PDB file of C-alpha atoms in Angstrom:
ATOM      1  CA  UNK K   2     128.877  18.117 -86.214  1.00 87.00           C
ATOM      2  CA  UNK K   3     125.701  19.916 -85.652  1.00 93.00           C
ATOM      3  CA  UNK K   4     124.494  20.032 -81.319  1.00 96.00           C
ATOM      4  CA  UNK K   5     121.191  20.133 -79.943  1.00 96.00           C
ATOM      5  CA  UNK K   6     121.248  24.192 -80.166  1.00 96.00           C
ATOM      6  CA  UNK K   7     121.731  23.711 -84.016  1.00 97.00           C
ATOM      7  CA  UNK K   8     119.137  20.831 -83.951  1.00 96.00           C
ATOM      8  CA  UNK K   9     116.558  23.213 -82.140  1.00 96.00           C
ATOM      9  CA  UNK K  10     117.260  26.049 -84.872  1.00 97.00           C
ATOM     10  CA  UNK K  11     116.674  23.579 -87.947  1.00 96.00           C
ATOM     11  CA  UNK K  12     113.399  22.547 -85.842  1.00 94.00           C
ATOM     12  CA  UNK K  13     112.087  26.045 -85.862  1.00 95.00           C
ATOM     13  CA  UNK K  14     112.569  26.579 -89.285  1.00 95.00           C
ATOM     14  CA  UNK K  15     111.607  24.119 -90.675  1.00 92.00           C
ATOM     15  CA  UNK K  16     107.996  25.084 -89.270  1.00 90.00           C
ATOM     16  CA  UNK K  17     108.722  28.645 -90.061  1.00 93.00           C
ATOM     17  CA  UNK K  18     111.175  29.508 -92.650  1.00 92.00           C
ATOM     18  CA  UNK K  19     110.611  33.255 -92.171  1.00 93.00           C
ATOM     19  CA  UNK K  20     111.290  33.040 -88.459  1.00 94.00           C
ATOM     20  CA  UNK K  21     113.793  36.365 -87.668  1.00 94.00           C
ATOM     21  CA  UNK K  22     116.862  35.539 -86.044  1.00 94.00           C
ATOM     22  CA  UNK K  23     115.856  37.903 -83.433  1.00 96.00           C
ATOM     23  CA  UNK K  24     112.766  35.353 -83.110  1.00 97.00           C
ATOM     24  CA  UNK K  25     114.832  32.621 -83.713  1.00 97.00           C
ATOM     25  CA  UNK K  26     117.377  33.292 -80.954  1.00 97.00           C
ATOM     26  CA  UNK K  27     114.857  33.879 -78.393  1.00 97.00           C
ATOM     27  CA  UNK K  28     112.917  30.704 -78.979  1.00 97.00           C
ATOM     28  CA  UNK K  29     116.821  28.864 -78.723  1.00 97.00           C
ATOM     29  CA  UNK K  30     117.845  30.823 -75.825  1.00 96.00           C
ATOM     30  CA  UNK K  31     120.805  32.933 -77.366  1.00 96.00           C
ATOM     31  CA  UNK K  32     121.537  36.499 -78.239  1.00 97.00           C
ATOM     32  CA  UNK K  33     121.009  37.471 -81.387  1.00 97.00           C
ATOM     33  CA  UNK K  34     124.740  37.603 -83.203  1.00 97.00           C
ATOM     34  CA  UNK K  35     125.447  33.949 -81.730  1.00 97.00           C
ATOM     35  CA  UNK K  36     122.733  32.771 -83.443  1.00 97.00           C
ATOM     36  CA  UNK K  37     122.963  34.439 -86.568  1.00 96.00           C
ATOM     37  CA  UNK K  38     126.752  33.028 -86.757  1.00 97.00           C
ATOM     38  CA  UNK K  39     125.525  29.548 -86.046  1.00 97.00           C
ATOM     39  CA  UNK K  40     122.830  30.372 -89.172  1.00 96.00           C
ATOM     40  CA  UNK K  41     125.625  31.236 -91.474  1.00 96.00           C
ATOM     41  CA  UNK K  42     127.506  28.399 -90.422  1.00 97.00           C
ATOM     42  CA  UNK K  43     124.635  26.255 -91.184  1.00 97.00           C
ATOM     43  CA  UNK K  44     123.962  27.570 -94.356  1.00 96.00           C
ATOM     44  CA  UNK K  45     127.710  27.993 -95.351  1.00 97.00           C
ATOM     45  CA  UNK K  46     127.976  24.011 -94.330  1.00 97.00           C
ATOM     46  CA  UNK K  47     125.043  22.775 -96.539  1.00 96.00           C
ATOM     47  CA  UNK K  48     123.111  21.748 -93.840  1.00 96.00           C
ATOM     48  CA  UNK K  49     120.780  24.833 -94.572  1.00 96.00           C
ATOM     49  CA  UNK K  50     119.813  24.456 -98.621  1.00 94.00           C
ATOM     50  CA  UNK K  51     117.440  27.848 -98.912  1.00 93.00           C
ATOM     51  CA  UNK K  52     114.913  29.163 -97.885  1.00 91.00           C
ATOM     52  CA  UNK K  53     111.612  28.587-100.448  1.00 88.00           C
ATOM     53  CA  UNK K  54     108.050  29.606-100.009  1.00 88.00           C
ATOM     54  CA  UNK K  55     105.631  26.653 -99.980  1.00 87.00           C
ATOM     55  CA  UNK K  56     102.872  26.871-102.564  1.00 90.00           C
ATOM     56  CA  UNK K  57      99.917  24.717-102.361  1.00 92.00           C
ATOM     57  CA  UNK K  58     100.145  23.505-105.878  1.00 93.00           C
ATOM     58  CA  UNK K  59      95.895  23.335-106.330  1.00 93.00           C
ATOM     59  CA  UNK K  60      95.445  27.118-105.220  1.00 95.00           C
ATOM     60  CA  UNK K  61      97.993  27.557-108.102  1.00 96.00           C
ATOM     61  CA  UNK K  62      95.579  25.689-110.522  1.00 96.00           C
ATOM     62  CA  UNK K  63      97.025  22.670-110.519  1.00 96.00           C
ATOM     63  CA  UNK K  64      95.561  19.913-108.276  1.00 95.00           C
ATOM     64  CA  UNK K  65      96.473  17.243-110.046  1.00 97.00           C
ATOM     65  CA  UNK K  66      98.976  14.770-108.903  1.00 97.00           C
ATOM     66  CA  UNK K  67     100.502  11.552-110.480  1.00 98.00           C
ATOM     67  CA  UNK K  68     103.529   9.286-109.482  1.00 98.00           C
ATOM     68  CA  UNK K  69     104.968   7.605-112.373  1.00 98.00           C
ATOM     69  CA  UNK K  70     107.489   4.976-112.009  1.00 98.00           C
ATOM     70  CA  UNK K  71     109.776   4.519-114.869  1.00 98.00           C
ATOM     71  CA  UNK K  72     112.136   2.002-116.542  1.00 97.00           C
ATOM     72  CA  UNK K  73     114.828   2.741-118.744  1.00 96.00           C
ATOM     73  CA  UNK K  74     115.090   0.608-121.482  1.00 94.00           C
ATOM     74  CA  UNK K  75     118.544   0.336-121.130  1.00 88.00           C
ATOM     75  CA  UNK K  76     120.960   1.822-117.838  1.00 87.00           C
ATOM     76  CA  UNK K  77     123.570   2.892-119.179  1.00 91.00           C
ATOM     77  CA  UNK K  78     125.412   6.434-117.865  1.00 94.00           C
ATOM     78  CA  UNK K  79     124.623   8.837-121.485  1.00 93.00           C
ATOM     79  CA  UNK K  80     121.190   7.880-120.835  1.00 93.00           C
ATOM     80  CA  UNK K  81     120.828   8.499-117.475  1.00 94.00           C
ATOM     81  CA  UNK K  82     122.881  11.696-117.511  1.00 95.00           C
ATOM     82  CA  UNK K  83     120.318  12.646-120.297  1.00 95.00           C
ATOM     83  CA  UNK K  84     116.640  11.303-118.960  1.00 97.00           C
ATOM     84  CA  UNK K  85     118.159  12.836-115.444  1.00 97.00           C
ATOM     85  CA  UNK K  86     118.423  16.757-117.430  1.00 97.00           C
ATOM     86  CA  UNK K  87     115.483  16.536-119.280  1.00 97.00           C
ATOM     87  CA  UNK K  88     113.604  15.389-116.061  1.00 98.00           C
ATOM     88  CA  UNK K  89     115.210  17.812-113.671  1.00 97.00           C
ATOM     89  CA  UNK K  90     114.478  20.703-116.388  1.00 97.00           C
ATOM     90  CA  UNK K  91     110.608  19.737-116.471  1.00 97.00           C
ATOM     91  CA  UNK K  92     108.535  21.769-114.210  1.00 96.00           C
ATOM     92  CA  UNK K  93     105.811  19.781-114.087  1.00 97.00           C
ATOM     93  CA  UNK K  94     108.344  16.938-112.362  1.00 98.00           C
ATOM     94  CA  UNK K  95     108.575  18.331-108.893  1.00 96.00           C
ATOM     95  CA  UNK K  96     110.011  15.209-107.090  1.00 96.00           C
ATOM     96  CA  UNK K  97     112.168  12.537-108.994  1.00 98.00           C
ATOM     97  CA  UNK K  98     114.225   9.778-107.681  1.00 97.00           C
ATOM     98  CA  UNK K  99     116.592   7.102-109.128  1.00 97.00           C
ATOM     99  CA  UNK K 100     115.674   4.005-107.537  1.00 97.00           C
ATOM    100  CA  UNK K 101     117.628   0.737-106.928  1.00 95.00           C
ATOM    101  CA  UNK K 102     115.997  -2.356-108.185  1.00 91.00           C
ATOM    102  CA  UNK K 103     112.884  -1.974-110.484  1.00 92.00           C
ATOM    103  CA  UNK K 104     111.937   0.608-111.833  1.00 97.00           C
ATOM    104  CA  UNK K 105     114.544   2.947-112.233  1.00 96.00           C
ATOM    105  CA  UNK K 106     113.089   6.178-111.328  1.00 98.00           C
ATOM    106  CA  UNK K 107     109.650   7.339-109.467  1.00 98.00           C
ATOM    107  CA  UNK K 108     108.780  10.504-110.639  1.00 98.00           C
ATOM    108  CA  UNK K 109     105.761  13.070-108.804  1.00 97.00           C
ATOM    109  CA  UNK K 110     103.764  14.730-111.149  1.00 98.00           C
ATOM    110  CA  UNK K 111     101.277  17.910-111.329  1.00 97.00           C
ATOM    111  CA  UNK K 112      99.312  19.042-113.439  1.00 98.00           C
ATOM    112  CA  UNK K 113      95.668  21.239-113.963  1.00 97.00           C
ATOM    113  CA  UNK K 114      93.561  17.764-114.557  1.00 97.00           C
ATOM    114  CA  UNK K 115      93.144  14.554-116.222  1.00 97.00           C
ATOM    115  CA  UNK K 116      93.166  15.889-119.634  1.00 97.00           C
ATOM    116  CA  UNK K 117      95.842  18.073-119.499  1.00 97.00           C
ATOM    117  CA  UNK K 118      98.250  14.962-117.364  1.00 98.00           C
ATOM    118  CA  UNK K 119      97.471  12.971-120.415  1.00 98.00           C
ATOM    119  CA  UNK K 120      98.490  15.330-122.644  1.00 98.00           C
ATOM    120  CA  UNK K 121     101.502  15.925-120.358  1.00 98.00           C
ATOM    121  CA  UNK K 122     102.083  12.205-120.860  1.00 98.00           C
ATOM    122  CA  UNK K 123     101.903  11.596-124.370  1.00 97.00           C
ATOM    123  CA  UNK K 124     104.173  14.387-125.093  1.00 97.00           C
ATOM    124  CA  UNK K 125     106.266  14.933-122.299  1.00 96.00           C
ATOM    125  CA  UNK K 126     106.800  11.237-120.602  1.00 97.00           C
ATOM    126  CA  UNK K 127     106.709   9.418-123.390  1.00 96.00           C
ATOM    127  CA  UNK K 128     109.471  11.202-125.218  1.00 95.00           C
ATOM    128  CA  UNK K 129     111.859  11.102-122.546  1.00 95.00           C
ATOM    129  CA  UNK K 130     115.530   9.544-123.561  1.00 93.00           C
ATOM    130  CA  UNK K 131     115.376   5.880-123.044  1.00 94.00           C
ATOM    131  CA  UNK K 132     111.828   5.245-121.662  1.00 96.00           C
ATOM    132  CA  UNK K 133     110.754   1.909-121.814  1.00 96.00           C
ATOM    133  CA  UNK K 134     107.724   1.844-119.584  1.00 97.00           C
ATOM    134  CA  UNK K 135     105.602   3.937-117.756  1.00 98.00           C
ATOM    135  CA  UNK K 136     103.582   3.488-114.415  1.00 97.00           C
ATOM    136  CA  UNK K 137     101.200   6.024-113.420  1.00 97.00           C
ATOM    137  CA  UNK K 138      99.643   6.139-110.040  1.00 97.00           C
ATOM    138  CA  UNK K 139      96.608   8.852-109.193  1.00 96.00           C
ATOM    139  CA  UNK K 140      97.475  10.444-106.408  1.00 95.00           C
ATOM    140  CA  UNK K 141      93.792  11.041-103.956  1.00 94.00           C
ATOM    141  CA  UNK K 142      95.009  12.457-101.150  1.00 92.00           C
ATOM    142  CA  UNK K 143      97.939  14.060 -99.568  1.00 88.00           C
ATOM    143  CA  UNK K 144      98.560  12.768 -96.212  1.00 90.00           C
ATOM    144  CA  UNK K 145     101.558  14.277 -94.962  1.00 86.00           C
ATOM    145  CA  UNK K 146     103.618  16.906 -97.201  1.00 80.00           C
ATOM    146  CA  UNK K 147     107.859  16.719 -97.470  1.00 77.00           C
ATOM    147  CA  UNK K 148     108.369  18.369 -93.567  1.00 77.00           C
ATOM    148  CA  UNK K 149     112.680  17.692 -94.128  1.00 79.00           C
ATOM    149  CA  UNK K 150     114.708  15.583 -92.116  1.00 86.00           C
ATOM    150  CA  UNK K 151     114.021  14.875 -88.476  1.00 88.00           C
ATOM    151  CA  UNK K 152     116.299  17.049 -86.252  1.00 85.00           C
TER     152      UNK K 152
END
């Protein structure tokens, strides 16, 4: 279990992944080696994935976003296992979920511009193990970007 002093460190960096633990155990009231035990612990329980830089995919050249919901033609678990690989190894699929109900997966897509999603699309999407349709959504704005859990 994970207290409030653990709750406060996951706060501060998940605002500020670079934070030092010198920083970090000032702003959580603790000395420095207590808090760099309770980071290790953290990141040695899971709770703490890694640390990533967070790239604003337009200054990057590519400003384009989609969501595309998908449904298998058939569920079955070679399929899945396979459509699941071939998605996760895609870097133009940053976000994918399976999904209960219909469809089966929702799927967040970048890419430079119109043209270059629908050529994404028609050779990328569309030959994906087991596709039976595909639903894309234009994304206009970005309200409110993945921030992690509350804590």
């Amino acid at each position: 279990m994970i207290d409030n002093i653990d709750r406060s460190i996951l706060r501060y960096l998940q605002s500020d992944g670079r934070m030092t633990a010198t920083a970090l155990a000032a702003k959580v009231g603790l000395t420095v080696a207590p808090c760099h035990r309770r980071l290790r612990d953290l990141e040695a329980a899971g709770i703490i994935r890694g640390y990533r830089a967070d790239i604003d995919p337009a200054a990057v050249g590519l400003g384009f976003e989609a969501i595309v919901f998908v449904t298998l033609r058939q569920v079955d678990r070679s399929t899945m296992e396979i459509f699941e690989s071939r998605v996760a190894d895609n870097p133009n699929i940053v976000e994918a979920q399976r999904l209960f109900g219909s469809p089966d997966y929702l799927l967040k897509v970048i890419a430079e511009d119109l043209p270059s999603y629908q050529r994404f699309y028609d050779s990328e999407l569309t030959s994906l193990p087991g596709v039976e349709r595909l639903t894309s959504t234009l994304v206009m704005k970005n309200l409110k970007a993945n921030t992690g859990p509350p804590v």
